[in-house]
mmCIF file of C-alpha atoms in Angstrom:
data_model
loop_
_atom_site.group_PDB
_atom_site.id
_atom_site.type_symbol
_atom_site.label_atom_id
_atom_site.label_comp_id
_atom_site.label_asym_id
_atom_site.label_seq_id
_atom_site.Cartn_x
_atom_site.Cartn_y
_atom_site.Cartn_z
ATOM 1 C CA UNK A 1 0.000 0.000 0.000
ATOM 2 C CA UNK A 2 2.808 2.502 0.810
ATOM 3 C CA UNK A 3 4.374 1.731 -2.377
ATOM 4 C CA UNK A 4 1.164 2.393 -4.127
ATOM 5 C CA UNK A 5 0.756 5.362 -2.877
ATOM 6 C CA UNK A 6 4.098 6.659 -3.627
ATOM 7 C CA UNK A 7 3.462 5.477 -7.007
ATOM 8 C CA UNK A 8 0.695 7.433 -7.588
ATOM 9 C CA UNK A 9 1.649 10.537 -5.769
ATOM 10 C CA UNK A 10 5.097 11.318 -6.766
ATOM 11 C CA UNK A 11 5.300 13.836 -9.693
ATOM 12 C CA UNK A 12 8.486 14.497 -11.504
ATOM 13 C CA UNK A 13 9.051 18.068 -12.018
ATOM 14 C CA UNK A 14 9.878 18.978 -15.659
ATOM 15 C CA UNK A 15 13.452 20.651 -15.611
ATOM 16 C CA UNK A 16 13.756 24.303 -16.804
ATOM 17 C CA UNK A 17 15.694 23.029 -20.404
ATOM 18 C CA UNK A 18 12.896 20.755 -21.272
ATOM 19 C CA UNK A 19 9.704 21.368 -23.000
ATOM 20 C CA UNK A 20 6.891 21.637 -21.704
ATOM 21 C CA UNK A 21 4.442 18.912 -22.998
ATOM 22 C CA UNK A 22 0.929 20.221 -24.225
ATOM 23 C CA UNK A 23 -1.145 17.418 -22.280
ATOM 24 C CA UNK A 24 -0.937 16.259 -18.965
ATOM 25 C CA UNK A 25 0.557 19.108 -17.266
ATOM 26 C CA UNK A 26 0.037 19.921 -13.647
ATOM 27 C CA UNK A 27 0.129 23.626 -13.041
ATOM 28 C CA UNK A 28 0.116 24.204 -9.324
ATOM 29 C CA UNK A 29 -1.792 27.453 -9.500
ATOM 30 C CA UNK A 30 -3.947 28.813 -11.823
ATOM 31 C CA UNK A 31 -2.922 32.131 -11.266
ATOM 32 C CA UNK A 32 0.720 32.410 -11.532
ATOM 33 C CA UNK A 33 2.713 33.283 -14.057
ATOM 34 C CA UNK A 34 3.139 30.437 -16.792
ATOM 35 C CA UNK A 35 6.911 31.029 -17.107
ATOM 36 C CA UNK A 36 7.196 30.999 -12.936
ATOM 37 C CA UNK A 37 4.778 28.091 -12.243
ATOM 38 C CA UNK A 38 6.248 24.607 -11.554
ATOM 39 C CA UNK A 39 5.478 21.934 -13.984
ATOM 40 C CA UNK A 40 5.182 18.301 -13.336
ATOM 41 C CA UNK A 41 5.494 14.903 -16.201
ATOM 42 C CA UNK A 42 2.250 13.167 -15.822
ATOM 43 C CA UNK A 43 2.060 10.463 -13.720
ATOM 44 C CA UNK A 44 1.031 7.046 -15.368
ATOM 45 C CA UNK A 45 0.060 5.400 -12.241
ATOM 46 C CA UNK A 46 -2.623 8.220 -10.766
ATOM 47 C CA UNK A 47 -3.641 8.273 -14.434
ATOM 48 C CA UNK A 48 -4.021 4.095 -14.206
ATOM 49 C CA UNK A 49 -5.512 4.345 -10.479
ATOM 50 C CA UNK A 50 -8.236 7.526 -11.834
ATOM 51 C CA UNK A 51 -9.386 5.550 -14.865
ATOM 52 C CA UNK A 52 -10.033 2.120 -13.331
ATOM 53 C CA UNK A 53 -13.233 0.254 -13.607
ATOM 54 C CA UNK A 54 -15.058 -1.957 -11.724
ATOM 55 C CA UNK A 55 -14.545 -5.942 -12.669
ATOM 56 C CA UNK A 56 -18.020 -6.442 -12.505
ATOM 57 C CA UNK A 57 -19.008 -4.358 -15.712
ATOM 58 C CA UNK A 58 -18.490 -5.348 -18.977
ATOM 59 C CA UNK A 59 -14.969 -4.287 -20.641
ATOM 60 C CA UNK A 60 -17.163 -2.261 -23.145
ATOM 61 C CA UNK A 61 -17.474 1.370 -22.239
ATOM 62 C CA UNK A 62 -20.983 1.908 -21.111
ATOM 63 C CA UNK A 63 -20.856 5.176 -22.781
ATOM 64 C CA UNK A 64 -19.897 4.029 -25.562
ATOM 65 C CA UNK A 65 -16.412 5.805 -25.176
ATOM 66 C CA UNK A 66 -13.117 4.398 -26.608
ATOM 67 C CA UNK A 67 -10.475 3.686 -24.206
ATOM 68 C CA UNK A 68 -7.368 4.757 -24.766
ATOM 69 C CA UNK A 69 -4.620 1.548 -23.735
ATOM 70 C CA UNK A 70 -5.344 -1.178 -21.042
ATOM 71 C CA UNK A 71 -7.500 -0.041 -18.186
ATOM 72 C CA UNK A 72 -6.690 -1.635 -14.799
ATOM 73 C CA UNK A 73 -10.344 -3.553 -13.797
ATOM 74 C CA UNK A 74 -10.999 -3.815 -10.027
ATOM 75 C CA UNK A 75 -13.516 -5.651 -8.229
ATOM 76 C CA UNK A 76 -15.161 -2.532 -6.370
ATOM 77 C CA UNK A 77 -16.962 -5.070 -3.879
ATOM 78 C CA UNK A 78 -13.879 -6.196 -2.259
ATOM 79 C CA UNK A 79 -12.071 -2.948 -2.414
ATOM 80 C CA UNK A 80 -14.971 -1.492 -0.445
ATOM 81 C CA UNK A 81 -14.859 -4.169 1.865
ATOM 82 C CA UNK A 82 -11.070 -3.947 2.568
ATOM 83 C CA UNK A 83 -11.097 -0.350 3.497
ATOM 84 C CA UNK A 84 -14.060 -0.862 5.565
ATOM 85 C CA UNK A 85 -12.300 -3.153 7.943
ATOM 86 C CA UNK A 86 -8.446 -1.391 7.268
ATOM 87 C CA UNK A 87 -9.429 2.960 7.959
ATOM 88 C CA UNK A 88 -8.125 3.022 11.276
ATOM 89 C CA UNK A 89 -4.430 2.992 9.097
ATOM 90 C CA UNK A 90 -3.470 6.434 7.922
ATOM 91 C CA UNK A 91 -2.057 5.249 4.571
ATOM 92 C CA UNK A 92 -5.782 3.537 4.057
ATOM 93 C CA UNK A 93 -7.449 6.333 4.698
ATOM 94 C CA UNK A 94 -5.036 8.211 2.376
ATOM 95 C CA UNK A 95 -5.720 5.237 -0.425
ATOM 96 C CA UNK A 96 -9.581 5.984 -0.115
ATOM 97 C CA UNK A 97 -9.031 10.126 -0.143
ATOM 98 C CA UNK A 98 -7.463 9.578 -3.724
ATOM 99 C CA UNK A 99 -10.009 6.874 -4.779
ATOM 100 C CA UNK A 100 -12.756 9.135 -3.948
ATOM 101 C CA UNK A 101 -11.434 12.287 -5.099
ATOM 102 C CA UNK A 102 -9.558 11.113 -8.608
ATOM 103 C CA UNK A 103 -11.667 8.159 -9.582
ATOM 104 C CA UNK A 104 -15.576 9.483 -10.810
ATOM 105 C CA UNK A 105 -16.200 5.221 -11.667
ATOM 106 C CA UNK A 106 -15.530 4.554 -7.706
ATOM 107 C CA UNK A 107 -17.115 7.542 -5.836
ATOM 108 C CA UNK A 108 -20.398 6.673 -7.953
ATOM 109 C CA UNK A 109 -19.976 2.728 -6.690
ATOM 110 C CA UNK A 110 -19.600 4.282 -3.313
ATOM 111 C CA UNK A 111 -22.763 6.711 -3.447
ATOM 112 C CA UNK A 112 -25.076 3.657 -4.769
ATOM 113 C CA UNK A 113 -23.708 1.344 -2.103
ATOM 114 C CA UNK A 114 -26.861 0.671 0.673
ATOM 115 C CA UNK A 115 -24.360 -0.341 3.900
ATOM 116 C CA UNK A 116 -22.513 3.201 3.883
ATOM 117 C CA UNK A 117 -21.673 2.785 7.000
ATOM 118 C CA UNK A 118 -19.196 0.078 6.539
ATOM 119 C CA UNK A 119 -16.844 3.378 5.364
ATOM 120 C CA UNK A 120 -18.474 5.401 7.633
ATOM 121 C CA UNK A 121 -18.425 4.222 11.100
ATOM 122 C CA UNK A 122 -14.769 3.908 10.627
ATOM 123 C CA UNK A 123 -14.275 7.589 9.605
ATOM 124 C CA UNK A 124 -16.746 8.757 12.000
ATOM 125 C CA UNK A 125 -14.866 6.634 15.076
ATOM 126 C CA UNK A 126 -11.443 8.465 13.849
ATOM 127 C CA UNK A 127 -13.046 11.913 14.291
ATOM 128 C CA UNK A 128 -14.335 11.414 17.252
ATOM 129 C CA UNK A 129 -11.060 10.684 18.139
ATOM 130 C CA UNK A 130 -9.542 13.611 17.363
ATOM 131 C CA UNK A 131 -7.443 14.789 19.832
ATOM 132 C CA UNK A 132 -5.081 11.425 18.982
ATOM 133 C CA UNK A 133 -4.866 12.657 15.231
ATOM 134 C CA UNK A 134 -2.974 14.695 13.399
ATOM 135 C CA UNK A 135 -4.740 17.832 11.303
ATOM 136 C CA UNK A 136 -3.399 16.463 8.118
ATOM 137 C CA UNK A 137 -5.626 13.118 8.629
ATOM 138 C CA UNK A 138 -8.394 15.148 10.027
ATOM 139 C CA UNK A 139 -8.311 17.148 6.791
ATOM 140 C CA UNK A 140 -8.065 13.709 4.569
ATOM 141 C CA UNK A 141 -11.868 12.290 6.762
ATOM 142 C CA UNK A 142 -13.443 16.222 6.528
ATOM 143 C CA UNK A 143 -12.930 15.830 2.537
ATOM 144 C CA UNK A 144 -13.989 12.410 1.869
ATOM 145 C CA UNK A 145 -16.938 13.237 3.727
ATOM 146 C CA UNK A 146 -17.304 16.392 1.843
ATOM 147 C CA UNK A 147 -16.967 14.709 -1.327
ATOM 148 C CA UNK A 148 -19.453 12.096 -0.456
ATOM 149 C CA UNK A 149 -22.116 14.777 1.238
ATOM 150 C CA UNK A 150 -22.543 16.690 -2.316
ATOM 151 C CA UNK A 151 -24.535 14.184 -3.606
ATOM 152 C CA UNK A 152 -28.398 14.029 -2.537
ATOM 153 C CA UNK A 153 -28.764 10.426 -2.773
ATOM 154 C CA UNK A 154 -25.744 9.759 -0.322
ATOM 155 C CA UNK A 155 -27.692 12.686 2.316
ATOM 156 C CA UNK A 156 -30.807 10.813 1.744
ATOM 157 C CA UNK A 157 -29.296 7.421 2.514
ATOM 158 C CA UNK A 158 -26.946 8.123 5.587
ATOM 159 C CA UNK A 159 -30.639 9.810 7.640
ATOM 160 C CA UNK A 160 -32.382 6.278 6.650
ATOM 161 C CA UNK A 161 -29.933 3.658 8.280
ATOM 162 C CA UNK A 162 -30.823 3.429 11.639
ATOM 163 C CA UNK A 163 -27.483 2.034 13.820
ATOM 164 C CA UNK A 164 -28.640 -0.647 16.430
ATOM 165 C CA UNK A 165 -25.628 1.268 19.213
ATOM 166 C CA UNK A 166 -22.730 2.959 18.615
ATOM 167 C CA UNK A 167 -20.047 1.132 21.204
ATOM 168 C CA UNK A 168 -17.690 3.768 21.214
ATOM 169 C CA UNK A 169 -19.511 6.580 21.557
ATOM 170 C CA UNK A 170 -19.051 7.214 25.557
ATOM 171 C CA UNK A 171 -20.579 10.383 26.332
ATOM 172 C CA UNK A 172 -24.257 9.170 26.062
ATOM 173 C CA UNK A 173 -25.573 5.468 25.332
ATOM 174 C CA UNK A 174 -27.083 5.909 21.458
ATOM 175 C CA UNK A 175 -29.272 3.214 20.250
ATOM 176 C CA UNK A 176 -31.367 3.082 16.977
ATOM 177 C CA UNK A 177 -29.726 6.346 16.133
ATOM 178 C CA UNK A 178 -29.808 7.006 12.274
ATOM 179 C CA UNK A 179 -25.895 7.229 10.642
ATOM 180 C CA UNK A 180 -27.135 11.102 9.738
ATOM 181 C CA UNK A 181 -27.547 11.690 13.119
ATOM 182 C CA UNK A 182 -24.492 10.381 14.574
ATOM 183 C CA UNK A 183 -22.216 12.481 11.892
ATOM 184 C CA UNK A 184 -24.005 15.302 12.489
ATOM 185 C CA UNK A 185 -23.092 14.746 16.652
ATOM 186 C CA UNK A 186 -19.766 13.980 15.476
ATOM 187 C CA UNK A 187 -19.014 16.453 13.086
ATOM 188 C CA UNK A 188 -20.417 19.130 15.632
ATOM 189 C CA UNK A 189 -18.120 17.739 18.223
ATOM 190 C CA UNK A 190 -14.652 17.724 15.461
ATOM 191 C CA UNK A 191 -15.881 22.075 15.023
ATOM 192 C CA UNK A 192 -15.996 22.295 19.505
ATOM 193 C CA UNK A 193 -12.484 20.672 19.453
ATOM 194 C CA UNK A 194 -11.141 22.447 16.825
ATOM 195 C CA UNK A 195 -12.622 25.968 18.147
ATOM 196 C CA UNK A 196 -10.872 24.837 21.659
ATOM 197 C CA UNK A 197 -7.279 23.623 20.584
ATOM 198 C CA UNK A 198 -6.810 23.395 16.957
ATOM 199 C CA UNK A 199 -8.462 26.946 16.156
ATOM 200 C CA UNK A 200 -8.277 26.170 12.230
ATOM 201 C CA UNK A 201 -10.499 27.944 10.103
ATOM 202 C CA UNK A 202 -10.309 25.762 7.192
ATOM 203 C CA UNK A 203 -10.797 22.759 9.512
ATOM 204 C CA UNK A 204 -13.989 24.776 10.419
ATOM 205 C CA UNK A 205 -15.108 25.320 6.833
ATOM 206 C CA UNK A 206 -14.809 21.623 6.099
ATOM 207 C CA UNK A 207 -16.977 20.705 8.606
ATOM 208 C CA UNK A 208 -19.611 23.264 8.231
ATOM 209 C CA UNK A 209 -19.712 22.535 4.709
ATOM 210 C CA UNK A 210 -20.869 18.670 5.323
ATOM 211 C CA UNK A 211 -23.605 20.007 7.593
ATOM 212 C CA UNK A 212 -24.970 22.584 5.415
ATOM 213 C CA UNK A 213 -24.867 20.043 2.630
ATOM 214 C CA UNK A 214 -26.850 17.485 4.708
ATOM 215 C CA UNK A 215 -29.374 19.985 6.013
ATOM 216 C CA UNK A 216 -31.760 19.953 3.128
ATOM 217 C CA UNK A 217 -31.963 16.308 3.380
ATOM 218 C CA UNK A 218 -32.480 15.924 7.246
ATOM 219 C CA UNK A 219 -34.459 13.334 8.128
ATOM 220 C CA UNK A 220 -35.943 12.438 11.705
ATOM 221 C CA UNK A 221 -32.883 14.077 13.399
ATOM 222 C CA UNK A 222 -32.514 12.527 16.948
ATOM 223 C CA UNK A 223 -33.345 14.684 20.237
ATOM 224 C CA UNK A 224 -29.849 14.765 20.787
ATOM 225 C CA UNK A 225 -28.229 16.013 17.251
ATOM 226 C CA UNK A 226 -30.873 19.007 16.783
ATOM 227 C CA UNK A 227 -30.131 20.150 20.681
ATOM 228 C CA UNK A 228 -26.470 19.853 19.733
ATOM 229 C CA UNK A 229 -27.309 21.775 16.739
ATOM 230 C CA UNK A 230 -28.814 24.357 18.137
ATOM 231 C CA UNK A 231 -26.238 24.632 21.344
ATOM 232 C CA UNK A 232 -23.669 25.014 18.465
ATOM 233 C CA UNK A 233 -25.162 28.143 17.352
ATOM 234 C CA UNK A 234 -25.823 29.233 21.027
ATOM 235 C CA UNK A 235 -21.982 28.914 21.527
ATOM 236 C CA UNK A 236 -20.976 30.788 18.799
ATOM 237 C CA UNK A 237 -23.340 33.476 19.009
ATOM 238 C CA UNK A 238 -22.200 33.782 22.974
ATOM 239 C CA UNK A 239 -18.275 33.905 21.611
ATOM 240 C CA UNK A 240 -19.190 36.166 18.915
ATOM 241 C CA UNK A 241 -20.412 38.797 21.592
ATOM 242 C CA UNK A 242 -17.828 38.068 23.996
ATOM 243 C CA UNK A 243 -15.464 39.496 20.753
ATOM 244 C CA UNK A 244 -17.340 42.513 20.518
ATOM 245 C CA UNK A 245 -17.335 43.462 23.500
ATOM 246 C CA UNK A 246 -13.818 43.480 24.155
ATOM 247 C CA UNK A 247 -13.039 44.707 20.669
ATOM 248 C CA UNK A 248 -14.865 48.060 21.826
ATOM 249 C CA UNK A 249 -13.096 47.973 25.737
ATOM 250 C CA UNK A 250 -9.645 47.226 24.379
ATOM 251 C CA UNK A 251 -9.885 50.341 21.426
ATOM 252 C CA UNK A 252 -11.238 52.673 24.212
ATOM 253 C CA UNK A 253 -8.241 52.122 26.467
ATOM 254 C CA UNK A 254 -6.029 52.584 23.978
ATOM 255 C CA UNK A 255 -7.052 55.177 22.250
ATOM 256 C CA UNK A 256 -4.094 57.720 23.125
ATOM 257 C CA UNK A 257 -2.241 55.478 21.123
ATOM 258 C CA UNK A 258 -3.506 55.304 17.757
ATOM 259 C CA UNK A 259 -1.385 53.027 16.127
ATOM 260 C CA UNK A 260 -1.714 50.080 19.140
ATOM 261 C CA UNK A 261 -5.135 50.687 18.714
ATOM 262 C CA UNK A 262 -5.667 50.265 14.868
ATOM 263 C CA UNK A 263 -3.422 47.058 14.662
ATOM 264 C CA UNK A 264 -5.798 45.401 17.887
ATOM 265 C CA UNK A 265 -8.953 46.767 15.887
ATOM 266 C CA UNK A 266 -7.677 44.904 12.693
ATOM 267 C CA UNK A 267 -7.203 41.290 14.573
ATOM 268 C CA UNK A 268 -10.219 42.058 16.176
ATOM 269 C CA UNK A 269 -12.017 42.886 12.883
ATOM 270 C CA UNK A 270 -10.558 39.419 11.727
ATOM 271 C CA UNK A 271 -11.392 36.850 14.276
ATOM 272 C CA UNK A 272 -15.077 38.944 14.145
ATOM 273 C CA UNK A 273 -15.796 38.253 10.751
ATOM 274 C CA UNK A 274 -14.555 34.947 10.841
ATOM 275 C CA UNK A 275 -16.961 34.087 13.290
ATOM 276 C CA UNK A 276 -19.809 36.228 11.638
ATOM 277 C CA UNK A 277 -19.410 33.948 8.397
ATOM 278 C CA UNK A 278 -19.355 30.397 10.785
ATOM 279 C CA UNK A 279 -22.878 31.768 12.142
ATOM 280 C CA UNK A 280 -24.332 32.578 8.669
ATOM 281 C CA UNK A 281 -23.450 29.261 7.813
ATOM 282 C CA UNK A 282 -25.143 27.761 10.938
ATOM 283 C CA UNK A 283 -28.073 29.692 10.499
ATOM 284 C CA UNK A 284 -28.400 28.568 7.012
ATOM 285 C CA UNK A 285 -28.426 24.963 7.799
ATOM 286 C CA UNK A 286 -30.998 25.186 10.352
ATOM 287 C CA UNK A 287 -33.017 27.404 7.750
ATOM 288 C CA UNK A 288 -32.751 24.058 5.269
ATOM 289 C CA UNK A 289 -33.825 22.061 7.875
ATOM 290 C CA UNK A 290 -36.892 24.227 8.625
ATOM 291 C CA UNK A 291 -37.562 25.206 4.905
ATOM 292 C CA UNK A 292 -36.804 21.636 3.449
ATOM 293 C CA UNK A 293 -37.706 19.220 5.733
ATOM 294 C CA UNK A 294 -39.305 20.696 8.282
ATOM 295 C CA UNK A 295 -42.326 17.859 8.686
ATOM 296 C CA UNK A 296 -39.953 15.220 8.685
ATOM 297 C CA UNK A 297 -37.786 16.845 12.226
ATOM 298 C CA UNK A 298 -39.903 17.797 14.988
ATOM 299 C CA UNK A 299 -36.863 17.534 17.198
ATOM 300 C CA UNK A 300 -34.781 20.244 15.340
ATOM 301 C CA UNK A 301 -38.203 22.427 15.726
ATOM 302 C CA UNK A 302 -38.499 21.565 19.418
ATOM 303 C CA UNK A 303 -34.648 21.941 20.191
ATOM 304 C CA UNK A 304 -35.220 25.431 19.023
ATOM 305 C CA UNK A 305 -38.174 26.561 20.896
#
């Protein structure tokens, strides 16, 4: 697996006498200058792992499109299965980021599959688990599960599988809990850590993102996710105050100097908006759930009131 993945993430940068081909250049941003950005050789085996099939179809194109050389066929099924019972490794989880995100064939076999939560339980236990995990494989679960959450049909699915318990959930005994409402716990839990140790705004973003993309699909949200929903807003609202407040106090005492007081204003101004943009984003997935799905989450309504 480690070899693998060095396989298919190494890129070869192209020197400065060589040309440049046309196709199958990597330009690491978009808005550099040509001459100035690095180029990188295409890599045959991310090209290989990106246009891989599933053993199961038939080696004609479904679309009727030609294939250009030998495509590598993979039985999906047992791929699935194997990460399922292998994401507590690092390098697995990194193995299933790069499926997911590179390979359209996969993330669709993924997205039709009806036991989800052989993938997710394992991501969801890792998260929970935060505090023993670096940011970089935080970052890796917060974009599969992005990835995953744009589609409807996944949002749909994930609210309709109701988990008998969740054994390692230790804060409060959860039985016939729906897989929606268990990443919706979790994911709430991964933004409280992160506001209290890691204090990443993109971490932030990620998870927000998930949530707002699940919100229109909400579906008989437990007691326990919509009051954690709604105590999520309460505690950002509270900590957006709090950062008010002493922006005003701290320019009035230093007003006599003017400079102290403009660069405290700015990091102030900052941190405010930040948290000004996490509470729009809140509020907008509890409007979804109330404009979308209202009759189906009496327990988001209640939580509320």
């Amino acid at each position: 697996l480690l070899v693998l993945l060095i396989l298919i993430h190494y890129r070869k940068c192209v020197s400065m006498n060589e040309s440049i081909p046309t196709d199958g250049v990597y330009m690491s941003d978009s808005n550099t200058n040509v001459k100035d950005a690095p180029a990188f050789h295409e890599n045959p085996y991310c090209k290989a792992l990106n246009n891989a099939k599933d053993i199961q179809f038939d080696h004609a194109d479904v679309e009727g499109n030609a294939q250009n050389g030998p495509v590598v066929r993979l039985s999906f099924a047992s791929l699935f299965d194997a990460l399922g019972t292998c994401l507590k490794d690092e390098s697995s989880v990194l193995l299933l980021y790069s499926l997911v995100h590179g390979n359209c064939d996969f993330q669709e076999y993924v997205l039709v599959r009806t036991d989800l939560d052989t993938l997710l339980m394992p991501i969801l236990e890792m998260l929970y688990n935060a505090s023993r995990k670096t940011s970089n494989q935080i970052y890796m679960l917060l974009i599969i599960l992005l990835i995953l959450s744009q589609d409807s049909t996944f949002n749909a699915s994930v609210h309709k599988l109701v988990l008998p318990s969740v054994p390692w959930y230790q804060e409060r005994l959860m039985h016939q809990t729906s897989l929606g409402s268990l990443m919706v716990v979790v994911l709430i839990r991964t933004i409280k850590y992160n506001l209290s140790k890691l204090r990443d705004v993109y971490l932030h973003t990620n998870c927000l993102a998930i949530l707002a993309n699940m919100g229109p699909h909400a579906h008989r949200l437990s007691a326990y996710a919509s009051q954690r929903l709604v105590s999520l807003f309460d505690m950002l609202s509270r900590k957006y105050a709090k950062l008010a407040e002493l922006k005003n106090d701290k320019a009035l005492k230093v007003m006599s100097d003017q400079m102290e007081a403009d660069i405290i204003s700015d990091d102030m101004s900052t941190e405010l908006h930040i948290y000004t943009d996490f509470l729009r984003i809140v509020l907008e997935i509890i409007n979804a759930i109330l404009t979308y799905a209202l009759p189906r989450n009496p327990e988001v309504v209640y939580a509320i009131l």
